[in-house]
């Protein structure tokens, strides 16, 4: 059935590629698959964010077997197709089984499966691959709970936790727990469910522990404030999107033509973007759900609560008090609960309609009260037809009213956009010229600014909104006549319920069949024509992008998403909800972040070029001219609004590993930030250790840089990378001084120093030494006089120790589930 929605993808004629699938999910999983095939657990990605614990980020799903297996077996684009279509089918099958277990018969379980797997929420959120993978287990968790299959409950919880979206896992876990409390009547059964869920959490514990550790270094440490948590709340007026998905405009992710923009020209609602506000169900599903609410009052109440949670507000604030929920925003994603409830209620509505029609045909059971009177079916059909008539009349009145009110509406909209432009102009100076200092202002620097309102586009936006309103009331528009037709067919189909599943499928297909645009095979993961081996040397110079926001067709040449992971370049950025604040604030100061675009990025880079050199950034890609750098090549021809891609070299960049003769101890990140501009990165490193001390040098006793290196003997300090692997680095260094490795400081890294070794001289026992935090971001080790071998090794800590046990537990739980697959608990 999934082939009906995406036949091009199913037959390999097109591939999922746009927006977050390209920016994150495809390159992350392609990189992780290469690590697995090399015999390494993909804990650490040196080619992202100056080195980043990418497995801990959570959205990659690197420990999720069903998601990673296709990437181990097939080329990455085909693997993504298998992953998406396979999970969509798995979602429908699970919900079908759950409906059948609830006692629904006939076509009712098929209605439940169709609605859940092809719901607007499931289709629109496919671009968040980990979320789609997690949602696919929702129906299975409900089925296993109702059927008392405790090992399957554990497996479902474990898979949801590993799938690659912590928020989806938390929301589904809450829905599953509430369902279990209502479906399991005996306290002993509820206790068994709790133990099974705890067992599932144990299966996912390596991922959960690693993500929790990363969160302590991220912007979400300690939770987020109420203002941030409210981002992504559903404006109540946009609930109409459940039946009229284009009422406030329409934007598919692939329609946003600029990289890292999350709002295209087609959507003019008050939400974040169209796909985050999307939970299309259609008139047939909604009306059948209303019919079925009497039988499933629990699901009706749950769906209503989730609908209210989507709007944020006090109820969302209450839920955020639950452990772990204080990290999240986008309460609109509780639409997953609304969609699950709609699937079950619509299935119950179909079943009730079928029984009513059956009673009308055979004329039995009415007097005994077993089957409701057939008159109820006539009343429902009459209500549907009356609603259709009112909607058509409303469209006609709306056309007249819009013509009369259009001048005032245009003036009001223009004034609103102009006020927004003025407000942004007042706030723009601090962010565009000078990045903020650390601590809480550092968080502000790390976060990109809001997508700007452009004064020149105000007339276009006003025209677009007015045109959208005209379309919303025009009977000639497909966005109007198709929903009207579905209502008419529903009124007819209530007398012939056997046809209703086809109507539901057609309605959901009308919305979702092209929602995730597909790219031709030749456009997916194209290797940049300029990429050469000297740009991908492990442990070598870093290559990054100065201006990432731009035309999406340049993504491949600019490597402006995470595509460098696929080709082996060493980038300084990784867009992530768990971004490490220090790194992103550092990038904002140098113009290498995502925020802003245009010449302001060049100005910021030139202002703090020494900061970029500290990161070992030698190669820069840009669409703009950068004074003072050597242009190595340019690719592509300029077109309307598009510049060619240029590759630059900065010969002043510092090597990844270097010896520094002098250092200064400072008390915290604020002092480091303040001191970086005045420190020569080749001579002095700032060590953050909670104290403030004057600058000192390894050679001699003077406080100045020259004191130890002008006494007649040349300072011997040097460093050379001998072996660079994702989770281990070996460096030959000659001291005295401080060895700086321009890779991210992170708690899991350990270092040993061995006298002599690869650098020559007498060898000795290797001793573990502390890794200091240098220049805000990097790792540093104090080295005494002479030649030494320094080895850095990544230790994933508790997550690494839990991984073997969790893997064995998953195998054991799967075996138990298969062994008891034909028997429910207690039978």
PDB file of N, CA and C in Angstrom, residues 685-754:
ATOM      1  N   UNK A 685      48.109  29.976  25.187  1.00  0.00           N
ATOM      2  CA  UNK A 685      46.833  29.294  25.274  1.00  0.00           C
ATOM      3  C   UNK A 685      46.198  29.646  26.614  1.00  0.00           C
ATOM      4  N   UNK A 686      44.882  29.806  26.613  1.00  0.00           N
ATOM      5  CA  UNK A 686      44.139  30.116  27.830  1.00  0.00           C
ATOM      6  C   UNK A 686      43.567  28.817  28.393  1.00  0.00           C
ATOM      7  N   UNK A 687      43.959  28.504  29.618  1.00  0.00           N
ATOM      8  CA  UNK A 687      43.541  27.270  30.274  1.00  0.00           C
ATOM      9  C   UNK A 687      42.474  27.611  31.304  1.00  0.00           C
ATOM     10  N   UNK A 688      41.327  26.999  31.154  1.00  0.00           N
ATOM     11  CA  UNK A 688      40.197  27.254  32.055  1.00  0.00           C
ATOM     12  C   UNK A 688      40.209  26.236  33.188  1.00  0.00           C
ATOM     13  N   UNK A 689      40.582  26.709  34.393  1.00  0.00           N
ATOM     14  CA  UNK A 689      40.657  25.766  35.511  1.00  0.00           C
ATOM     15  C   UNK A 689      40.120  26.346  36.812  1.00  0.00           C
ATOM     16  N   UNK A 690      39.374  27.424  36.741  1.00  0.00           N
ATOM     17  CA  UNK A 690      38.765  27.968  37.938  1.00  0.00           C
ATOM     18  C   UNK A 690      39.624  28.937  38.718  1.00  0.00           C
ATOM     19  N   UNK A 691      40.829  29.231  38.230  1.00  0.00           N
ATOM     20  CA  UNK A 691      41.707  30.173  38.918  1.00  0.00           C
ATOM     21  C   UNK A 691      42.167  31.235  37.931  1.00  0.00           C
ATOM     22  N   UNK A 692      42.692  32.320  38.485  1.00  0.00           N
ATOM     23  CA  UNK A 692      43.237  33.393  37.655  1.00  0.00           C
ATOM     24  C   UNK A 692      44.718  33.544  37.994  1.00  0.00           C
ATOM     25  N   UNK A 693      45.583  33.324  37.016  1.00  0.00           N
ATOM     26  CA  UNK A 693      47.022  33.456  37.234  1.00  0.00           C
ATOM     27  C   UNK A 693      47.649  34.200  36.068  1.00  0.00           C
ATOM     28  N   UNK A 694      48.761  34.813  36.362  1.00  0.00           N
ATOM     29  CA  UNK A 694      49.475  35.542  35.323  1.00  0.00           C
ATOM     30  C   UNK A 694      50.051  34.569  34.302  1.00  0.00           C
ATOM     31  N   UNK A 695      50.312  35.089  33.126  1.00  0.00           N
ATOM     32  CA  UNK A 695      50.873  34.257  32.065  1.00  0.00           C
ATOM     33  C   UNK A 695      52.233  33.711  32.480  1.00  0.00           C
ATOM     34  N   UNK A 696      52.479  32.452  32.139  1.00  0.00           N
ATOM     35  CA  UNK A 696      53.764  31.826  32.406  1.00  0.00           C
ATOM     36  C   UNK A 696      54.171  30.985  31.211  1.00  0.00           C
ATOM     37  N   UNK A 697      55.488  30.752  31.102  1.00  0.00           N
ATOM     38  CA  UNK A 697      56.012  30.018  29.956  1.00  0.00           C
ATOM     39  C   UNK A 697      56.784  28.803  30.426  1.00  0.00           C
ATOM     40  N   UNK A 698      56.836  27.804  29.583  1.00  0.00           N
ATOM     41  CA  UNK A 698      57.485  26.551  29.959  1.00  0.00           C
ATOM     42  C   UNK A 698      58.976  26.711  30.126  1.00  0.00           C
ATOM     43  N   UNK A 699      59.650  27.459  29.258  1.00  0.00           N
ATOM     44  CA  UNK A 699      61.105  27.611  29.322  1.00  0.00           C
ATOM     45  C   UNK A 699      61.440  28.892  30.061  1.00  0.00           C
ATOM     46  N   UNK A 700      62.239  28.833  31.137  1.00  0.00           N
ATOM     47  CA  UNK A 700      62.588  30.012  31.900  1.00  0.00           C
ATOM     48  C   UNK A 700      61.558  30.311  32.962  1.00  0.00           C
ATOM     49  N   UNK A 701      61.752  31.371  33.688  1.00  0.00           N
ATOM     50  CA  UNK A 701      60.877  31.700  34.796  1.00  0.00           C
ATOM     51  C   UNK A 701      60.182  33.041  34.636  1.00  0.00           C
ATOM     52  N   UNK A 702      60.479  33.757  33.547  1.00  0.00           N
ATOM     53  CA  UNK A 702      59.865  35.064  33.374  1.00  0.00           C
ATOM     54  C   UNK A 702      58.400  34.974  33.053  1.00  0.00           C
ATOM     55  N   UNK A 703      57.706  36.074  33.270  1.00  0.00           N
ATOM     56  CA  UNK A 703      56.267  36.093  33.019  1.00  0.00           C
ATOM     57  C   UNK A 703      55.933  36.400  31.571  1.00  0.00           C
ATOM     58  N   UNK A 704      56.864  37.025  30.849  1.00  0.00           N
ATOM     59  CA  UNK A 704      56.578  37.389  29.470  1.00  0.00           C
ATOM     60  C   UNK A 704      56.902  36.271  28.510  1.00  0.00           C
ATOM     61  N   UNK A 705      56.356  36.345  27.320  1.00  0.00           N
ATOM     62  CA  UNK A 705      56.602  35.305  26.324  1.00  0.00           C
ATOM     63  C   UNK A 705      58.076  35.218  25.990  1.00  0.00           C
ATOM     64  N   UNK A 706      58.730  36.350  25.855  1.00  0.00           N
ATOM     65  CA  UNK A 706      60.122  36.321  25.445  1.00  0.00           C
ATOM     66  C   UNK A 706      61.071  35.821  26.507  1.00  0.00           C
ATOM     67  N   UNK A 707      60.616  35.775  27.769  1.00  0.00           N
ATOM     68  CA  UNK A 707      61.550  35.465  28.853  1.00  0.00           C
ATOM     69  C   UNK A 707      62.137  34.080  28.735  1.00  0.00           C
ATOM     70  N   UNK A 708      61.412  33.127  28.260  1.00  0.00           N
ATOM     71  CA  UNK A 708      61.932  31.766  28.245  1.00  0.00           C
ATOM     72  C   UNK A 708      62.502  31.343  26.920  1.00  0.00           C
ATOM     73  N   UNK A 709      62.423  32.165  25.896  1.00  0.00           N
ATOM     74  CA  UNK A 709      62.834  31.689  24.580  1.00  0.00           C
ATOM     75  C   UNK A 709      63.870  32.598  23.934  1.00  0.00           C
ATOM     76  N   UNK A 710      64.437  33.496  24.713  1.00  0.00           N
ATOM     77  CA  UNK A 710      65.481  34.375  24.170  1.00  0.00           C
ATOM     78  C   UNK A 710      66.749  34.280  25.004  1.00  0.00           C
ATOM     79  N   UNK A 711      66.943  33.134  25.653  1.00  0.00           N
ATOM     80  CA  UNK A 711      68.118  32.968  26.509  1.00  0.00           C
ATOM     81  C   UNK A 711      69.250  32.256  25.784  1.00  0.00           C
ATOM     82  N   UNK A 712      69.226  32.329  24.477  1.00  0.00           N
ATOM     83  CA  UNK A 712      70.317  31.765  23.702  1.00  0.00           C
ATOM     84  C   UNK A 712      70.024  30.409  23.117  1.00  0.00           C
ATOM     85  N   UNK A 713      68.944  29.762  23.559  1.00  0.00           N
ATOM     86  CA  UNK A 713      68.609  28.438  23.029  1.00  0.00           C
ATOM     87  C   UNK A 713      67.218  28.488  22.413  1.00  0.00           C
ATOM     88  N   UNK A 714      67.066  27.880  21.255  1.00  0.00           N
ATOM     89  CA  UNK A 714      65.774  27.866  20.591  1.00  0.00           C
ATOM     90  C   UNK A 714      64.794  26.988  21.374  1.00  0.00           C
ATOM     91  N   UNK A 715      63.568  27.446  21.463  1.00  0.00           N
ATOM     92  CA  UNK A 715      62.538  26.629  22.136  1.00  0.00           C
ATOM     93  C   UNK A 715      62.261  25.398  21.295  1.00  0.00           C
ATOM     94  N   UNK A 716      62.308  24.209  21.913  1.00  0.00           N
ATOM     95  CA  UNK A 716      62.251  22.983  21.101  1.00  0.00           C
ATOM     96  C   UNK A 716      60.840  22.485  20.794  1.00  0.00           C
ATOM     97  N   UNK A 717      59.799  23.162  21.266  1.00  0.00           N
ATOM     98  CA  UNK A 717      58.461  22.601  21.191  1.00  0.00           C
ATOM     99  C   UNK A 717      57.963  22.334  19.780  1.00  0.00           C
ATOM    100  N   UNK A 718      57.449  21.149  19.567  1.00  0.00           N
ATOM    101  CA  UNK A 718      56.822  20.781  18.294  1.00  0.00           C
ATOM    102  C   UNK A 718      55.885  19.612  18.529  1.00  0.00           C
ATOM    103  N   UNK A 719      54.940  19.419  17.633  1.00  0.00           N
ATOM    104  CA  UNK A 719      53.977  18.325  17.737  1.00  0.00           C
ATOM    105  C   UNK A 719      53.654  17.812  16.349  1.00  0.00           C
ATOM    106  N   UNK A 720      53.447  16.499  16.274  1.00  0.00           N
ATOM    107  CA  UNK A 720      53.144  15.868  14.987  1.00  0.00           C
ATOM    108  C   UNK A 720      52.164  14.720  15.232  1.00  0.00           C
ATOM    109  N   UNK A 721      51.055  14.725  14.473  1.00  0.00           N
ATOM    110  CA  UNK A 721      50.077  13.640  14.594  1.00  0.00           C
ATOM    111  C   UNK A 721      50.628  12.403  13.907  1.00  0.00           C
ATOM    112  N   UNK A 722      50.764  11.320  14.673  1.00  0.00           N
ATOM    113  CA  UNK A 722      51.276  10.053  14.153  1.00  0.00           C
ATOM    114  C   UNK A 722      50.138   9.192  13.628  1.00  0.00           C
ATOM    115  N   UNK A 723      49.036   9.148  14.360  1.00  0.00           N
ATOM    116  CA  UNK A 723      47.894   8.327  13.951  1.00  0.00           C
ATOM    117  C   UNK A 723      46.616   9.015  14.427  1.00  0.00           C
ATOM    118  N   UNK A 724      45.677   9.171  13.515  1.00  0.00           N
ATOM    119  CA  UNK A 724      44.426   9.849  13.864  1.00  0.00           C
ATOM    120  C   UNK A 724      43.265   8.943  13.478  1.00  0.00           C
ATOM    121  N   UNK A 725      42.530   8.471  14.490  1.00  0.00           N
ATOM    122  CA  UNK A 725      41.338   7.661  14.299  1.00  0.00           C
ATOM    123  C   UNK A 725      40.170   8.371  14.969  1.00  0.00           C
ATOM    124  N   UNK A 726      38.940   8.001  14.608  1.00  0.00           N
ATOM    125  CA  UNK A 726      37.795   8.708  15.210  1.00  0.00           C
ATOM    126  C   UNK A 726      37.797   8.698  16.731  1.00  0.00           C
ATOM    127  N   UNK A 727      38.280   7.609  17.343  1.00  0.00           N
ATOM    128  CA  UNK A 727      38.197   7.505  18.799  1.00  0.00           C
ATOM    129  C   UNK A 727      39.560   7.367  19.467  1.00  0.00           C
ATOM    130  N   UNK A 728      40.613   7.660  18.726  1.00  0.00           N
ATOM    131  CA  UNK A 728      41.951   7.642  19.314  1.00  0.00           C
ATOM    132  C   UNK A 728      42.873   8.499  18.456  1.00  0.00           C
ATOM    133  N   UNK A 729      43.770   9.204  19.134  1.00  0.00           N
ATOM    134  CA  UNK A 729      44.737  10.065  18.461  1.00  0.00           C
ATOM    135  C   UNK A 729      46.091   9.854  19.113  1.00  0.00           C
ATOM    136  N   UNK A 730      47.129   9.646  18.305  1.00  0.00           N
ATOM    137  CA  UNK A 730      48.488   9.515  18.809  1.00  0.00           C
ATOM    138  C   UNK A 730      49.333  10.657  18.253  1.00  0.00           C
ATOM    139  N   UNK A 731      50.023  11.335  19.155  1.00  0.00           N
ATOM    140  CA  UNK A 731      50.802  12.520  18.793  1.00  0.00           C
ATOM    141  C   UNK A 731      52.211  12.383  19.351  1.00  0.00           C
ATOM    142  N   UNK A 732      53.202  12.662  18.536  1.00  0.00           N
ATOM    143  CA  UNK A 732      54.592  12.763  18.983  1.00  0.00           C
ATOM    144  C   UNK A 732      54.881  14.231  19.247  1.00  0.00           C
ATOM    145  N   UNK A 733      55.338  14.546  20.452  1.00  0.00           N
ATOM    146  CA  UNK A 733      55.535  15.946  20.833  1.00  0.00           C
ATOM    147  C   UNK A 733      56.837  16.105  21.595  1.00  0.00           C
ATOM    148  N   UNK A 734      57.434  17.269  21.435  1.00  0.00           N
ATOM    149  CA  UNK A 734      58.638  17.632  22.167  1.00  0.00           C
ATOM    150  C   UNK A 734      58.326  18.854  23.021  1.00  0.00           C
ATOM    151  N   UNK A 735      58.572  18.724  24.341  1.00  0.00           N
ATOM    152  CA  UNK A 735      58.297  19.799  25.274  1.00  0.00           C
ATOM    153  C   UNK A 735      59.559  20.540  25.667  1.00  0.00           C
ATOM    154  N   UNK A 736      59.436  21.456  26.599  1.00  0.00           N
ATOM    155  CA  UNK A 736      58.268  21.669  27.460  1.00  0.00           C
ATOM    156  C   UNK A 736      57.261  22.607  26.824  1.00  0.00           C
ATOM    157  N   UNK A 737      56.047  22.569  27.386  1.00  0.00           N
ATOM    158  CA  UNK A 737      54.992  23.440  26.920  1.00  0.00           C
ATOM    159  C   UNK A 737      53.634  22.791  27.099  1.00  0.00           C
ATOM    160  N   UNK A 738      52.672  23.304  26.391  1.00  0.00           N
ATOM    161  CA  UNK A 738      51.312  22.778  26.430  1.00  0.00           C
ATOM    162  C   UNK A 738      50.962  22.272  25.039  1.00  0.00           C
ATOM    163  N   UNK A 739      50.602  21.000  24.964  1.00  0.00           N
ATOM    164  CA  UNK A 739      50.135  20.434  23.700  1.00  0.00           C
ATOM    165  C   UNK A 739      48.654  20.755  23.556  1.00  0.00           C
ATOM    166  N   UNK A 740      48.289  21.448  22.488  1.00  0.00           N
ATOM    167  CA  UNK A 740      46.896  21.772  22.200  1.00  0.00           C
ATOM    168  C   UNK A 740      46.441  20.932  21.015  1.00  0.00           C
ATOM    169  N   UNK A 741      45.382  20.172  21.213  1.00  0.00           N
ATOM    170  CA  UNK A 741      44.737  19.436  20.130  1.00  0.00           C
ATOM    171  C   UNK A 741      43.415  20.141  19.855  1.00  0.00           C
ATOM    172  N   UNK A 742      43.277  20.686  18.665  1.00  0.00           N
ATOM    173  CA  UNK A 742      42.105  21.505  18.332  1.00  0.00           C
ATOM    174  C   UNK A 742      40.897  20.634  18.027  1.00  0.00           C
ATOM    175  N   UNK A 743      40.576  19.762  18.958  1.00  0.00           N
ATOM    176  CA  UNK A 743      39.368  18.946  18.925  1.00  0.00           C
ATOM    177  C   UNK A 743      38.571  19.256  20.184  1.00  0.00           C
ATOM    178  N   UNK A 744      37.269  19.044  20.134  1.00  0.00           N
ATOM    179  CA  UNK A 744      36.388  19.425  21.234  1.00  0.00           C
ATOM    180  C   UNK A 744      36.766  18.732  22.533  1.00  0.00           C
ATOM    181  N   UNK A 745      36.819  19.518  23.589  1.00  0.00           N
ATOM    182  CA  UNK A 745      36.930  18.957  24.938  1.00  0.00           C
ATOM    183  C   UNK A 745      35.599  18.319  25.288  1.00  0.00           C
ATOM    184  N   UNK A 746      35.646  17.088  25.782  1.00  0.00           N
ATOM    185  CA  UNK A 746      34.426  16.382  26.159  1.00  0.00           C
ATOM    186  C   UNK A 746      34.788  15.409  27.265  1.00  0.00           C
ATOM    187  N   UNK A 747      33.882  15.185  28.237  1.00  0.00           N
ATOM    188  CA  UNK A 747      34.243  14.386  29.412  1.00  0.00           C
ATOM    189  C   UNK A 747      34.757  12.980  29.112  1.00  0.00           C
ATOM    190  N   UNK A 748      34.370  12.388  27.979  1.00  0.00           N
ATOM    191  CA  UNK A 748      34.749  11.008  27.725  1.00  0.00           C
ATOM    192  C   UNK A 748      36.189  10.795  27.289  1.00  0.00           C
ATOM    193  N   UNK A 749      36.910  11.859  26.977  1.00  0.00           N
ATOM    194  CA  UNK A 749      38.264  11.681  26.456  1.00  0.00           C
ATOM    195  C   UNK A 749      39.270  11.495  27.591  1.00  0.00           C
ATOM    196  N   UNK A 750      40.243  10.598  27.377  1.00  0.00           N
ATOM    197  CA  UNK A 750      41.324  10.324  28.320  1.00  0.00           C
ATOM    198  C   UNK A 750      42.646  10.506  27.584  1.00  0.00           C
ATOM    199  N   UNK A 751      43.700  10.839  28.334  1.00  0.00           N
ATOM    200  CA  UNK A 751      45.016  11.066  27.724  1.00  0.00           C
ATOM    201  C   UNK A 751      46.103  10.411  28.559  1.00  0.00           C
ATOM    202  N   UNK A 752      47.093   9.863  27.869  1.00  0.00           N
ATOM    203  CA  UNK A 752      48.297   9.338  28.524  1.00  0.00           C
ATOM    204  C   UNK A 752      49.522   9.964  27.862  1.00  0.00           C
ATOM    205  N   UNK A 753      50.560  10.140  28.668  1.00  0.00           N
ATOM    206  CA  UNK A 753      51.836  10.658  28.176  1.00  0.00           C
ATOM    207  C   UNK A 753      52.912   9.627  28.462  1.00  0.00           C
ATOM    208  N   UNK A 754      53.650   9.274  27.411  1.00  0.00           N
ATOM    209  CA  UNK A 754      54.727   8.295  27.527  1.00  0.00           C
ATOM    210  C   UNK A 754      56.040   8.970  27.123  1.00  0.00           C
TER     211      UNK A 754
END
